[in-house]
mmCIF file of C-alpha atoms in Angstrom:
data_model
loop_
_atom_site.group_PDB
_atom_site.id
_atom_site.type_symbol
_atom_site.label_atom_id
_atom_site.label_comp_id
_atom_site.label_asym_id
_atom_site.label_seq_id
_atom_site.Cartn_x
_atom_site.Cartn_y
_atom_site.Cartn_z
ATOM 1 C CA MET R 14 66.841 -88.768 -32.620
ATOM 2 C CA ASN R 15 70.423 -87.604 -32.198
ATOM 3 C CA PRO R 16 70.613 -85.340 -29.086
ATOM 4 C CA GLU R 17 73.206 -83.107 -30.742
ATOM 5 C CA PHE R 18 70.879 -82.574 -33.700
ATOM 6 C CA ILE R 19 67.994 -81.711 -31.358
ATOM 7 C CA HIS R 20 70.258 -79.272 -29.516
ATOM 8 C CA SER R 21 71.260 -77.593 -32.789
ATOM 9 C CA LEU R 22 67.577 -77.288 -33.707
ATOM 10 C CA GLN R 23 66.878 -75.577 -30.396
ATOM 11 C CA ASP R 24 69.490 -72.970 -31.295
ATOM 12 C CA LEU R 25 68.034 -72.485 -34.750
ATOM 13 C CA LEU R 26 64.328 -72.457 -33.971
ATOM 14 C CA PRO R 27 64.292 -68.895 -32.522
ATOM 15 C CA GLN R 28 65.662 -67.717 -35.875
ATOM 16 C CA ILE R 29 62.827 -69.272 -37.864
ATOM 17 C CA GLN R 30 59.813 -67.260 -38.887
ATOM 18 C CA GLY R 31 56.632 -68.973 -40.139
ATOM 19 C CA TYR R 32 56.620 -72.524 -41.502
ATOM 20 C CA ILE R 33 59.609 -74.098 -43.218
ATOM 21 C CA TYR R 34 60.525 -77.666 -44.064
ATOM 22 C CA PRO R 35 62.957 -79.457 -41.703
ATOM 23 C CA ASN R 36 65.636 -79.732 -44.406
ATOM 24 C CA GLU R 37 65.536 -75.966 -44.936
ATOM 25 C CA ILE R 38 66.481 -75.006 -41.388
ATOM 26 C CA GLU R 39 70.204 -75.089 -42.083
ATOM 27 C CA ILE R 40 71.720 -72.992 -44.872
ATOM 28 C CA HIS R 41 74.201 -75.156 -46.777
ATOM 29 C CA TRP R 42 75.913 -72.567 -48.972
ATOM 30 C CA GLY R 43 77.754 -70.191 -46.680
ATOM 31 C CA LEU R 44 80.467 -67.562 -46.886
ATOM 32 C CA LEU R 45 82.736 -69.551 -49.199
ATOM 33 C CA ILE R 46 80.086 -69.603 -51.914
ATOM 34 C CA VAL R 47 79.610 -65.862 -51.402
ATOM 35 C CA VAL R 48 83.341 -65.289 -51.850
ATOM 36 C CA TYR R 49 83.580 -67.355 -55.024
ATOM 37 C CA PRO R 50 81.444 -65.163 -57.354
ATOM 38 C CA TYR R 51 82.967 -62.042 -55.788
ATOM 39 C CA ILE R 52 86.505 -63.185 -56.690
ATOM 40 C CA THR R 53 85.644 -64.381 -60.199
ATOM 41 C CA GLY R 54 83.875 -61.063 -60.753
ATOM 42 C CA VAL R 55 87.031 -59.135 -59.874
ATOM 43 C CA VAL R 56 88.984 -61.302 -62.351
ATOM 44 C CA ALA R 57 86.586 -60.603 -65.199
ATOM 45 C CA GLY R 58 86.300 -56.889 -64.429
ATOM 46 C CA ALA R 59 90.059 -56.363 -64.121
ATOM 47 C CA PHE R 60 90.707 -58.121 -67.437
ATOM 48 C CA ILE R 61 88.053 -56.065 -69.216
ATOM 49 C CA LEU R 62 89.670 -52.899 -67.848
ATOM 50 C CA ALA R 63 93.015 -54.089 -69.269
ATOM 51 C CA SER R 64 91.402 -54.772 -72.641
ATOM 52 C CA LEU R 65 90.446 -51.084 -72.913
ATOM 53 C CA VAL R 66 94.104 -50.361 -73.651
ATOM 54 C CA LYS R 67 94.943 -53.168 -76.085
ATOM 55 C CA VAL R 68 91.667 -53.549 -77.965
ATOM 56 C CA PHE R 69 89.948 -50.184 -77.687
ATOM 57 C CA ASN R 70 93.097 -48.004 -77.543
ATOM 58 C CA VAL R 71 91.991 -46.036 -74.482
ATOM 59 C CA THR R 72 95.482 -44.697 -73.796
ATOM 60 C CA GLU R 73 94.411 -42.654 -70.750
ATOM 61 C CA VAL R 74 94.075 -45.818 -68.645
ATOM 62 C CA GLN R 75 97.390 -47.309 -69.769
ATOM 63 C CA PRO R 76 98.940 -46.914 -66.272
ATOM 64 C CA LEU R 77 96.350 -49.464 -65.100
ATOM 65 C CA TYR R 78 97.066 -52.040 -67.818
ATOM 66 C CA ARG R 79 99.707 -54.277 -66.210
ATOM 67 C CA LEU R 80 98.264 -53.763 -62.735
ATOM 68 C CA SER R 81 94.894 -54.978 -64.062
ATOM 69 C CA LEU R 82 96.424 -58.131 -65.552
ATOM 70 C CA LEU R 83 98.382 -58.971 -62.400
ATOM 71 C CA THR R 84 95.316 -58.309 -60.234
ATOM 72 C CA ALA R 85 93.241 -60.610 -62.437
ATOM 73 C CA LEU R 86 95.893 -63.347 -62.152
ATOM 74 C CA ALA R 87 96.191 -63.008 -58.360
ATOM 75 C CA TYR R 88 92.433 -63.331 -57.889
ATOM 76 C CA LEU R 89 92.094 -66.089 -60.490
ATOM 77 C CA LEU R 90 94.618 -68.265 -58.634
ATOM 78 C CA VAL R 91 92.465 -68.005 -55.493
ATOM 79 C CA ALA R 92 89.061 -68.382 -57.195
ATOM 80 C CA PRO R 93 88.802 -72.204 -57.106
ATOM 81 C CA MET R 94 90.033 -72.397 -53.504
ATOM 82 C CA ALA R 95 86.639 -71.264 -52.187
ATOM 83 C CA LEU R 96 84.849 -74.040 -54.071
ATOM 84 C CA VAL R 97 87.430 -76.707 -53.245
ATOM 85 C CA ALA R 98 87.371 -75.757 -49.553
ATOM 86 C CA HIS R 99 83.583 -76.029 -49.580
ATOM 87 C CA LEU R 100 83.654 -79.592 -50.923
ATOM 88 C CA GLY R 101 83.023 -82.433 -48.542
ATOM 89 C CA HIS R 102 86.086 -84.166 -49.992
ATOM 90 C CA PRO R 103 88.411 -81.421 -51.241
ATOM 91 C CA GLU R 104 91.165 -83.984 -51.876
ATOM 92 C CA ARG R 105 89.076 -85.331 -54.768
ATOM 93 C CA PHE R 106 88.677 -82.018 -56.618
ATOM 94 C CA TYR R 107 90.862 -83.152 -59.542
ATOM 95 C CA GLU R 108 88.328 -85.833 -60.456
ATOM 96 C CA ILE R 109 86.162 -83.132 -62.032
ATOM 97 C CA LEU R 110 88.796 -82.932 -64.779
ATOM 98 C CA LEU R 111 89.493 -86.664 -65.038
ATOM 99 C CA THR R 112 85.831 -87.706 -65.222
ATOM 100 C CA PRO R 113 84.109 -84.666 -66.722
ATOM 101 C CA GLN R 114 80.328 -84.443 -66.836
ATOM 102 C CA THR R 115 79.667 -82.183 -69.795
ATOM 103 C CA SER R 116 75.980 -81.854 -68.884
ATOM 104 C CA SER R 117 76.868 -80.237 -65.553
ATOM 105 C CA ALA R 118 77.372 -76.459 -65.659
ATOM 106 C CA MET R 119 79.255 -76.590 -62.375
ATOM 107 C CA ALA R 120 81.555 -79.356 -63.618
ATOM 108 C CA MET R 121 82.469 -77.318 -66.687
ATOM 109 C CA PHE R 122 83.941 -74.647 -64.434
ATOM 110 C CA GLY R 123 87.238 -76.556 -64.335
ATOM 111 C CA PHE R 124 87.604 -76.308 -68.082
ATOM 112 C CA VAL R 125 86.503 -72.677 -68.287
ATOM 113 C CA TYR R 126 88.954 -71.862 -65.504
ATOM 114 C CA ALA R 127 91.837 -73.766 -67.142
ATOM 115 C CA TRP R 128 91.181 -72.109 -70.495
ATOM 116 C CA TYR R 129 91.074 -68.637 -69.011
ATOM 117 C CA LEU R 130 94.174 -69.180 -66.858
ATOM 118 C CA MET R 131 96.396 -70.988 -69.362
ATOM 119 C CA ALA R 132 95.240 -69.740 -72.766
ATOM 120 C CA VAL R 133 94.391 -66.161 -71.933
ATOM 121 C CA LEU R 134 95.794 -64.611 -68.787
ATOM 122 C CA LEU R 135 99.188 -66.313 -68.453
ATOM 123 C CA LEU R 136 99.897 -65.968 -72.181
ATOM 124 C CA GLU R 137 99.020 -62.275 -72.218
ATOM 125 C CA ILE R 138 101.111 -61.564 -69.130
ATOM 126 C CA TRP R 139 104.032 -63.473 -70.664
ATOM 127 C CA PHE R 140 103.932 -61.565 -73.949
ATOM 128 C CA VAL R 141 103.575 -58.245 -72.099
ATOM 129 C CA HIS R 142 106.622 -58.893 -69.910
ATOM 130 C CA ARG R 143 108.843 -60.989 -72.221
ATOM 131 C CA THR R 144 111.231 -58.240 -73.343
ATOM 132 C CA ASP R 145 111.214 -56.667 -69.881
ATOM 133 C CA MET R 146 112.162 -59.971 -68.263
ATOM 134 C CA ILE R 147 115.078 -60.327 -70.697
ATOM 135 C CA ALA R 148 116.247 -56.809 -69.856
ATOM 136 C CA TRP R 149 115.820 -57.328 -66.105
ATOM 137 C CA ALA R 150 117.753 -60.612 -66.200
ATOM 138 C CA GLU R 151 120.719 -58.907 -67.879
ATOM 139 C CA GLN R 152 120.961 -56.338 -65.070
ATOM 140 C CA GLU R 153 120.265 -58.645 -62.136
ATOM 141 C CA THR R 154 122.105 -61.312 -60.203
ATOM 142 C CA GLY R 155 121.051 -64.178 -57.969
ATOM 143 C CA VAL R 156 117.555 -65.483 -57.562
ATOM 144 C CA LEU R 157 115.716 -62.742 -59.438
ATOM 145 C CA ARG R 158 117.966 -63.238 -62.481
ATOM 146 C CA PHE R 159 117.206 -66.959 -62.472
ATOM 147 C CA ILE R 160 113.472 -66.310 -62.043
ATOM 148 C CA HIS R 161 113.293 -63.783 -64.877
ATOM 149 C CA ARG R 162 115.346 -65.933 -67.255
ATOM 150 C CA THR R 163 113.218 -68.955 -66.483
ATOM 151 C CA LEU R 164 109.966 -67.013 -66.847
ATOM 152 C CA ALA R 165 111.225 -65.647 -70.184
ATOM 153 C CA LEU R 166 111.854 -69.286 -71.213
ATOM 154 C CA TYR R 167 115.512 -68.322 -71.764
ATOM 155 C CA SER R 168 114.493 -66.207 -74.728
ATOM 156 C CA ARG R 169 116.919 -63.366 -75.587
ATOM 157 C CA ASP R 170 115.321 -62.165 -78.781
ATOM 158 C CA THR R 171 114.458 -58.475 -78.453
ATOM 159 C CA GLY R 172 114.611 -57.722 -82.166
ATOM 160 C CA ASP R 173 111.971 -55.729 -84.023
ATOM 161 C CA ARG R 174 110.328 -58.807 -85.536
ATOM 162 C CA ALA R 175 110.020 -60.520 -82.169
ATOM 163 C CA VAL R 176 108.597 -57.393 -80.525
ATOM 164 C CA ALA R 177 106.162 -56.895 -83.407
ATOM 165 C CA PHE R 178 105.038 -60.516 -83.000
ATOM 166 C CA ASP R 179 104.530 -59.905 -79.258
ATOM 167 C CA HIS R 180 102.241 -56.962 -80.010
ATOM 168 C CA LYS R 181 100.212 -58.907 -82.558
ATOM 169 C CA ALA R 182 99.891 -61.879 -80.214
ATOM 170 C CA LEU R 183 98.789 -59.582 -77.386
ATOM 171 C CA LYS R 184 96.001 -58.085 -79.432
ATOM 172 C CA VAL R 185 94.712 -61.499 -80.533
ATOM 173 C CA ILE R 186 94.854 -62.894 -76.993
ATOM 174 C CA THR R 187 93.070 -59.849 -75.583
ATOM 175 C CA ILE R 188 90.308 -60.107 -78.185
ATOM 176 C CA VAL R 189 89.887 -63.804 -77.345
ATOM 177 C CA GLY R 190 90.119 -62.958 -73.653
ATOM 178 C CA ILE R 191 87.127 -60.598 -73.573
ATOM 179 C CA PRO R 192 84.483 -63.263 -74.337
ATOM 180 C CA SER R 193 86.457 -65.649 -72.136
ATOM 181 C CA ALA R 194 86.198 -63.219 -69.231
ATOM 182 C CA PHE R 195 82.473 -62.879 -69.889
ATOM 183 C CA LEU R 196 82.196 -66.674 -69.973
ATOM 184 C CA LEU R 197 84.121 -67.097 -66.719
ATOM 185 C CA HIS R 198 81.759 -64.947 -64.715
ATOM 186 C CA GLY R 199 78.660 -65.262 -66.874
ATOM 187 C CA TYR R 200 78.450 -68.962 -66.198
ATOM 188 C CA VAL R 201 78.268 -68.273 -62.436
ATOM 189 C CA GLY R 202 75.154 -66.207 -63.049
ATOM 190 C CA PHE R 203 73.979 -68.866 -65.500
ATOM 191 C CA ILE R 204 74.129 -71.512 -62.765
ATOM 192 C CA PHE R 205 72.085 -69.435 -60.336
ATOM 193 C CA GLY R 206 69.637 -68.341 -63.035
ATOM 194 C CA SER R 207 69.083 -71.940 -64.148
ATOM 195 C CA ILE R 208 67.763 -73.154 -60.788
ATOM 196 C CA LYS R 209 64.058 -73.027 -61.556
ATOM 197 C CA ALA R 210 63.053 -74.310 -58.135
ATOM 198 C CA ASN R 211 64.350 -71.140 -56.504
ATOM 199 C CA PRO R 212 62.444 -68.007 -57.611
ATOM 200 C CA TRP R 213 65.031 -65.701 -55.976
ATOM 201 C CA TRP R 214 67.645 -66.985 -58.449
ATOM 202 C CA SER R 215 65.587 -68.095 -61.435
ATOM 203 C CA SER R 216 65.704 -65.066 -63.706
ATOM 204 C CA VAL R 217 67.004 -64.602 -67.235
ATOM 205 C CA LEU R 218 68.613 -61.341 -66.114
ATOM 206 C CA ILE R 219 70.798 -62.956 -63.438
ATOM 207 C CA PRO R 220 73.747 -63.830 -65.780
ATOM 208 C CA ILE R 221 73.759 -60.285 -67.210
ATOM 209 C CA VAL R 222 73.508 -58.727 -63.751
ATOM 210 C CA PHE R 223 76.450 -60.877 -62.649
ATOM 211 C CA LEU R 224 78.486 -59.743 -65.662
ATOM 212 C CA PHE R 225 78.012 -56.038 -65.114
ATOM 213 C CA SER R 226 78.513 -56.273 -61.373
ATOM 214 C CA ALA R 227 81.749 -58.137 -62.184
ATOM 215 C CA ILE R 228 82.894 -55.290 -64.431
ATOM 216 C CA VAL R 229 82.034 -52.809 -61.678
ATOM 217 C CA SER R 230 83.934 -54.705 -58.975
ATOM 218 C CA GLY R 231 87.052 -55.303 -61.117
ATOM 219 C CA ILE R 232 87.379 -51.716 -62.332
ATOM 220 C CA ALA R 233 86.730 -50.314 -58.851
ATOM 221 C CA LEU R 234 89.317 -52.591 -57.236
ATOM 222 C CA VAL R 235 92.049 -51.783 -59.778
ATOM 223 C CA ILE R 236 91.411 -48.039 -59.331
ATOM 224 C CA LEU R 237 91.600 -48.509 -55.556
ATOM 225 C CA LEU R 238 94.903 -50.426 -55.827
ATOM 226 C CA TYR R 239 96.323 -47.826 -58.199
ATOM 227 C CA MET R 240 95.426 -44.982 -55.839
ATOM 228 C CA ILE R 241 97.080 -46.801 -52.925
ATOM 229 C CA LEU R 242 100.180 -48.192 -54.672
ATOM 230 C CA THR R 243 101.192 -45.141 -56.703
ATOM 231 C CA PRO R 244 101.972 -42.809 -53.752
ATOM 232 C CA LEU R 245 103.552 -45.709 -51.827
ATOM 233 C CA THR R 246 106.043 -46.307 -54.668
ATOM 234 C CA GLY R 247 106.985 -42.659 -55.039
ATOM 235 C CA GLY R 248 104.758 -41.867 -58.015
ATOM 236 C CA LYS R 249 102.072 -39.307 -58.645
ATOM 237 C CA ILE R 250 98.502 -40.355 -59.341
ATOM 238 C CA SER R 251 97.532 -39.509 -62.899
ATOM 239 C CA MET R 252 94.152 -37.801 -62.654
ATOM 240 C CA ARG R 253 93.775 -38.137 -66.426
ATOM 241 C CA CYS R 254 93.940 -41.916 -65.945
ATOM 242 C CA VAL R 255 91.712 -42.017 -62.864
ATOM 243 C CA ASP R 256 89.119 -39.665 -64.382
ATOM 244 C CA LYS R 257 88.862 -41.866 -67.478
ATOM 245 C CA ALA R 258 88.659 -45.109 -65.477
ATOM 246 C CA ILE R 259 86.020 -43.539 -63.223
ATOM 247 C CA ASP R 260 84.021 -42.644 -66.352
ATOM 248 C CA PHE R 261 83.874 -46.324 -67.347
ATOM 249 C CA LEU R 262 83.087 -47.303 -63.763
ATOM 250 C CA PHE R 263 80.290 -44.731 -63.625
ATOM 251 C CA TYR R 264 78.609 -46.070 -66.773
ATOM 252 C CA ALA R 265 79.053 -49.695 -65.616
ATOM 253 C CA VAL R 266 77.401 -48.892 -62.258
ATOM 254 C CA ILE R 267 74.483 -47.210 -64.062
ATOM 255 C CA VAL R 268 73.950 -50.251 -66.296
ATOM 256 C CA ASP R 269 74.298 -52.614 -63.326
ATOM 257 C CA PHE R 270 71.823 -50.580 -61.253
ATOM 258 C CA SER R 271 69.394 -50.354 -64.186
ATOM 259 C CA LEU R 272 69.470 -54.108 -64.759
ATOM 260 C CA GLU R 273 68.836 -54.879 -61.103
ATOM 261 C CA PHE R 274 66.028 -52.306 -61.013
ATOM 262 C CA VAL R 275 64.436 -53.827 -64.134
ATOM 263 C CA ASP R 276 64.685 -57.275 -62.539
ATOM 264 C CA PHE R 277 62.978 -55.925 -59.406
ATOM 265 C CA ILE R 278 60.204 -54.232 -61.405
ATOM 266 C CA HIS R 279 59.682 -57.390 -63.427
ATOM 267 C CA ARG R 280 59.274 -59.512 -60.315
ATOM 268 C CA VAL R 281 56.802 -57.036 -58.830
ATOM 269 C CA TYR R 282 54.837 -56.803 -62.077
ATOM 270 C CA GLN R 283 54.663 -60.580 -62.407
ATOM 271 C CA SER R 284 53.522 -60.922 -58.768
ATOM 272 C CA GLU R 285 53.910 -64.668 -58.776
ATOM 273 C CA GLU R 286 53.014 -66.666 -55.715
ATOM 274 C CA GLU R 287 56.458 -66.172 -54.167
ATOM 275 C CA ILE R 288 56.319 -62.351 -54.251
ATOM 276 C CA LYS R 289 54.870 -62.070 -50.732
ATOM 277 C CA ILE R 290 57.575 -64.118 -49.029
ATOM 278 C CA LEU R 291 60.326 -62.481 -51.095
ATOM 279 C CA SER R 292 59.052 -59.023 -50.152
ATOM 280 C CA GLU R 293 58.962 -60.026 -46.516
ATOM 281 C CA MET R 294 62.501 -61.402 -46.760
ATOM 282 C CA VAL R 295 63.819 -58.215 -48.348
ATOM 283 C CA MET R 296 62.149 -55.967 -45.777
ATOM 284 C CA THR R 297 63.229 -58.042 -42.776
ATOM 285 C CA LYS R 298 66.152 -60.455 -43.240
ATOM 286 C CA LEU R 299 67.947 -58.649 -46.084
ATOM 287 C CA PHE R 300 67.029 -55.051 -45.330
ATOM 288 C CA GLY R 301 70.479 -54.121 -44.061
ATOM 289 C CA SER R 302 72.570 -55.984 -46.636
ATOM 290 C CA LEU R 303 70.348 -55.288 -49.653
ATOM 291 C CA ILE R 304 68.659 -51.926 -49.145
ATOM 292 C CA ILE R 305 71.337 -50.227 -47.042
ATOM 293 C CA VAL R 306 74.648 -51.736 -48.197
ATOM 294 C CA GLN R 307 74.023 -52.968 -51.735
ATOM 295 C CA VAL R 308 71.662 -50.302 -53.067
ATOM 296 C CA LEU R 309 72.258 -47.205 -50.926
ATOM 297 C CA LEU R 310 75.963 -47.438 -50.016
ATOM 298 C CA GLY R 311 77.156 -49.589 -52.915
ATOM 299 C CA MET R 312 75.302 -47.924 -55.789
ATOM 300 C CA LEU R 313 73.366 -44.736 -55.123
ATOM 301 C CA ILE R 314 75.929 -42.901 -52.975
ATOM 302 C CA PRO R 315 78.889 -43.713 -55.328
ATOM 303 C CA LEU R 316 76.771 -42.626 -58.301
ATOM 304 C CA LEU R 317 75.862 -39.407 -56.501
ATOM 305 C CA LEU R 318 79.480 -38.734 -55.484
ATOM 306 C CA ILE R 319 80.837 -39.333 -58.989
ATOM 307 C CA SER R 320 78.021 -37.308 -60.566
ATOM 308 C CA LEU R 321 78.681 -34.333 -58.291
ATOM 309 C CA THR R 322 82.400 -34.620 -59.023
ATOM 310 C CA LYS R 323 81.755 -34.498 -62.763
ATOM 311 C CA ILE R 324 79.451 -31.499 -62.440
ATOM 312 C CA PHE R 325 81.739 -29.466 -60.182
ATOM 313 C CA LYS R 326 84.871 -30.480 -62.085
ATOM 314 C CA LYS R 327 83.523 -28.963 -65.298
ATOM 315 C CA ARG R 328 81.852 -25.909 -63.817
ATOM 316 C CA PHE R 329 84.142 -24.988 -60.949
ATOM 317 C CA GLY R 330 87.429 -26.781 -61.667
ATOM 318 C CA LEU R 331 87.147 -29.060 -58.642
ATOM 319 C CA ASN R 332 90.373 -29.481 -56.690
ATOM 320 C CA GLU R 333 92.366 -32.637 -57.561
ATOM 321 C CA ASP R 334 92.861 -33.712 -53.957
ATOM 322 C CA LEU R 335 89.126 -33.469 -53.303
ATOM 323 C CA ARG R 336 88.412 -35.531 -56.427
ATOM 324 C CA LYS R 337 90.892 -38.171 -55.307
ATOM 325 C CA MET R 338 89.206 -38.396 -51.911
ATOM 326 C CA VAL R 339 85.730 -38.662 -53.473
ATOM 327 C CA TYR R 340 86.872 -41.343 -55.933
ATOM 328 C CA PHE R 341 88.622 -43.243 -53.153
ATOM 329 C CA ILE R 342 85.476 -43.295 -51.018
ATOM 330 C CA ALA R 343 83.339 -44.262 -54.021
ATOM 331 C CA VAL R 344 85.441 -47.298 -55.059
ATOM 332 C CA ILE R 345 85.585 -48.572 -51.464
ATOM 333 C CA LEU R 346 81.795 -48.268 -51.104
ATOM 334 C CA ILE R 347 81.356 -50.076 -54.418
ATOM 335 C CA GLN R 348 83.461 -53.010 -53.176
ATOM 336 C CA PHE R 349 81.222 -53.367 -50.122
ATOM 337 C CA GLY R 350 78.161 -53.052 -52.347
ATOM 338 C CA ILE R 351 79.294 -55.793 -54.745
ATOM 339 C CA PHE R 352 80.190 -58.148 -51.903
ATOM 340 C CA ALA R 353 76.737 -57.472 -50.437
ATOM 341 C CA THR R 354 75.250 -58.294 -53.857
ATOM 342 C CA ARG R 355 76.903 -61.731 -53.767
ATOM 343 C CA TRP R 356 75.765 -62.200 -50.178
ATOM 344 C CA ASN R 357 72.163 -61.326 -50.966
ATOM 345 C CA VAL R 358 72.067 -63.682 -53.946
ATOM 346 C CA VAL R 359 73.707 -66.697 -52.273
ATOM 347 C CA ILE R 360 72.447 -66.399 -48.707
ATOM 348 C CA GLY R 361 69.155 -64.694 -49.581
ATOM 349 C CA GLY R 362 68.223 -67.500 -51.950
ATOM 350 C CA GLN R 363 68.352 -69.981 -49.086
ATOM 351 C CA MET R 364 66.486 -67.972 -46.465
ATOM 352 C CA PHE R 365 62.916 -68.633 -47.531
ATOM 353 C CA SER R 366 61.045 -71.907 -47.523
ATOM 354 C CA LYS R 367 59.932 -73.646 -50.694
ATOM 355 C CA SER R 368 56.491 -73.622 -49.087
ATOM 356 C CA PHE R 369 56.617 -69.781 -49.344
ATOM 357 C CA ARG R 370 55.372 -69.598 -45.763
ATOM 358 C CA GLY R 371 58.483 -69.105 -43.688
ATOM 359 C CA LEU R 372 61.924 -67.590 -43.348
ATOM 360 C CA THR R 373 65.101 -68.689 -41.661
ATOM 361 C CA MET R 374 68.338 -66.952 -40.770
ATOM 362 C CA TYR R 375 71.983 -67.522 -41.596
ATOM 363 C CA LYS R 376 74.095 -67.996 -38.499
ATOM 364 C CA MET R 377 77.680 -67.108 -39.322
ATOM 365 C CA GLU R 378 80.469 -69.051 -37.639
ATOM 366 C CA PHE R 379 83.782 -67.471 -36.704
ATOM 367 C CA GLY R 380 86.095 -70.477 -36.915
ATOM 368 C CA GLY R 381 86.122 -73.525 -39.135
ATOM 369 C CA ILE R 382 86.392 -73.935 -42.884
ATOM 370 C CA GLU R 383 83.084 -72.110 -43.489
ATOM 371 C CA GLY R 384 83.751 -69.449 -40.877
ATOM 372 C CA LEU R 385 84.471 -65.729 -40.975
ATOM 373 C CA LEU R 386 88.177 -66.088 -40.114
ATOM 374 C CA PHE R 387 88.917 -68.449 -43.020
ATOM 375 C CA THR R 388 86.942 -66.192 -45.352
ATOM 376 C CA ILE R 389 88.968 -63.140 -44.340
ATOM 377 C CA LEU R 390 92.183 -65.111 -44.958
ATOM 378 C CA LEU R 391 90.855 -66.204 -48.340
ATOM 379 C CA LEU R 392 90.038 -62.605 -49.276
ATOM 380 C CA ALA R 393 93.509 -61.496 -48.125
ATOM 381 C CA LEU R 394 95.300 -64.205 -50.102
ATOM 382 C CA PRO R 395 94.945 -62.503 -53.545
ATOM 383 C CA ILE R 396 96.499 -59.344 -52.074
ATOM 384 C CA ILE R 397 99.483 -61.377 -50.829
ATOM 385 C CA ILE R 398 99.833 -63.097 -54.216
ATOM 386 C CA LEU R 399 99.562 -59.725 -55.944
ATOM 387 C CA ALA R 400 102.371 -58.361 -53.750
ATOM 388 C CA VAL R 401 104.614 -61.244 -54.900
ATOM 389 C CA LEU R 402 103.638 -60.698 -58.549
ATOM 390 C CA LEU R 403 104.406 -56.976 -58.250
ATOM 391 C CA LYS R 404 107.838 -57.898 -56.907
ATOM 392 C CA VAL R 405 108.571 -60.345 -59.735
ATOM 393 C CA LEU R 406 106.925 -58.361 -62.548
ATOM 394 C CA PRO R 407 107.111 -54.731 -61.363
ATOM 395 C CA PRO R 408 104.745 -52.445 -63.301
ATOM 396 C CA TRP R 409 105.977 -49.251 -61.612
ATOM 397 C CA LYS R 410 107.330 -47.527 -64.748
ATOM 398 C CA GLU R 411 103.982 -47.897 -66.441
ATOM 399 C CA ILE R 412 102.050 -46.926 -63.319
ATOM 400 C CA HIS R 413 104.229 -43.828 -62.929
ATOM 401 C CA GLY R 414 103.675 -42.935 -66.589
ATOM 402 C CA GLU R 415 107.346 -43.462 -67.572
ATOM 403 C CA VAL R 416 106.640 -45.897 -70.419
ATOM 404 C CA ASP R 417 105.694 -44.815 -73.910
ATOM 405 C CA SER R 418 102.313 -46.186 -75.023
ATOM 406 C CA GLU R 419 103.788 -47.628 -78.203
ATOM 407 C CA VAL R 420 106.346 -49.648 -76.252
ATOM 408 C CA VAL R 421 103.929 -51.354 -73.878
#
């Protein structure tokens, strides 16, 4: 036997508990696969937040509209990188589109992704910014003028009919975009839920849990960005906007928590043969990430903070600065909680043996393509892309509340 393999087993054996099969010692899906559903969830959640303005006419959250779209685009551009980097031959990723296997849920991701990027998000962003890009190009010189004219496809029509067409197109695209956003992230949960051989994943509730956790993560991240960017660009945070967005976040967290609790109760009630090893895994290997981070810090404490804020705001006129601080803490905790949710699903599902008699442990690397450093860079990349998008398509007038709702 290969000495290097034996040496690696010697490192892993102390982390094994009970009996597991030899091919289950090493966990094959690492941090990159954890990052992938987290990023796609942000995309779906941010787009659904944007749709509140165009489809449901929630004018209070209008300052978040363009920021939500640009955030969704920044994260969508990075979403496939985690999967491509994880491939054994990343240079062959395009073959999934050239030789599609329609029976493979994973293979269909390329088409779902292309549809959402090209037919929904880019089109909506273009129609939203078309007249602005024409106006910016007329006032600018140099590179930015060229960029804005090119992005506007050299259109100069700002007449009433053209603007009215933009508004109609936006509404249609947004309506089409909502099920598309659900499809983009719902299929990730569908893939996990369809793996019958793994009882940790195989649940009909998994796709729905993924959807609502996606909504939670996207709304929370856009609120967080808004609360950071607005003061930095000389604006004042609109508490009317934040309060309304927090309301939607609050209800989404409740639904998400309820679904996960129902899933837990269902598993306990069923008490299938795997319940003993799953319980042991939760109470030992996943206790910190699931009980502490996901449930306590990521759900219960934010729910408690927001609930107390609502109660004291109505009864005692809670100070705005204190509300901002509470909201800020809540949305940060929710981000950690959602990332822990992805971790517990992906890593947790590989920690127990198919014999139901043993557990293993995930050993995180620092360097390498599957390591912590690359993952941090991957998570930072959407923020860098978003900074470029904010420079090219500045949403500051809308964020600062200087744009009339009928114009946007």
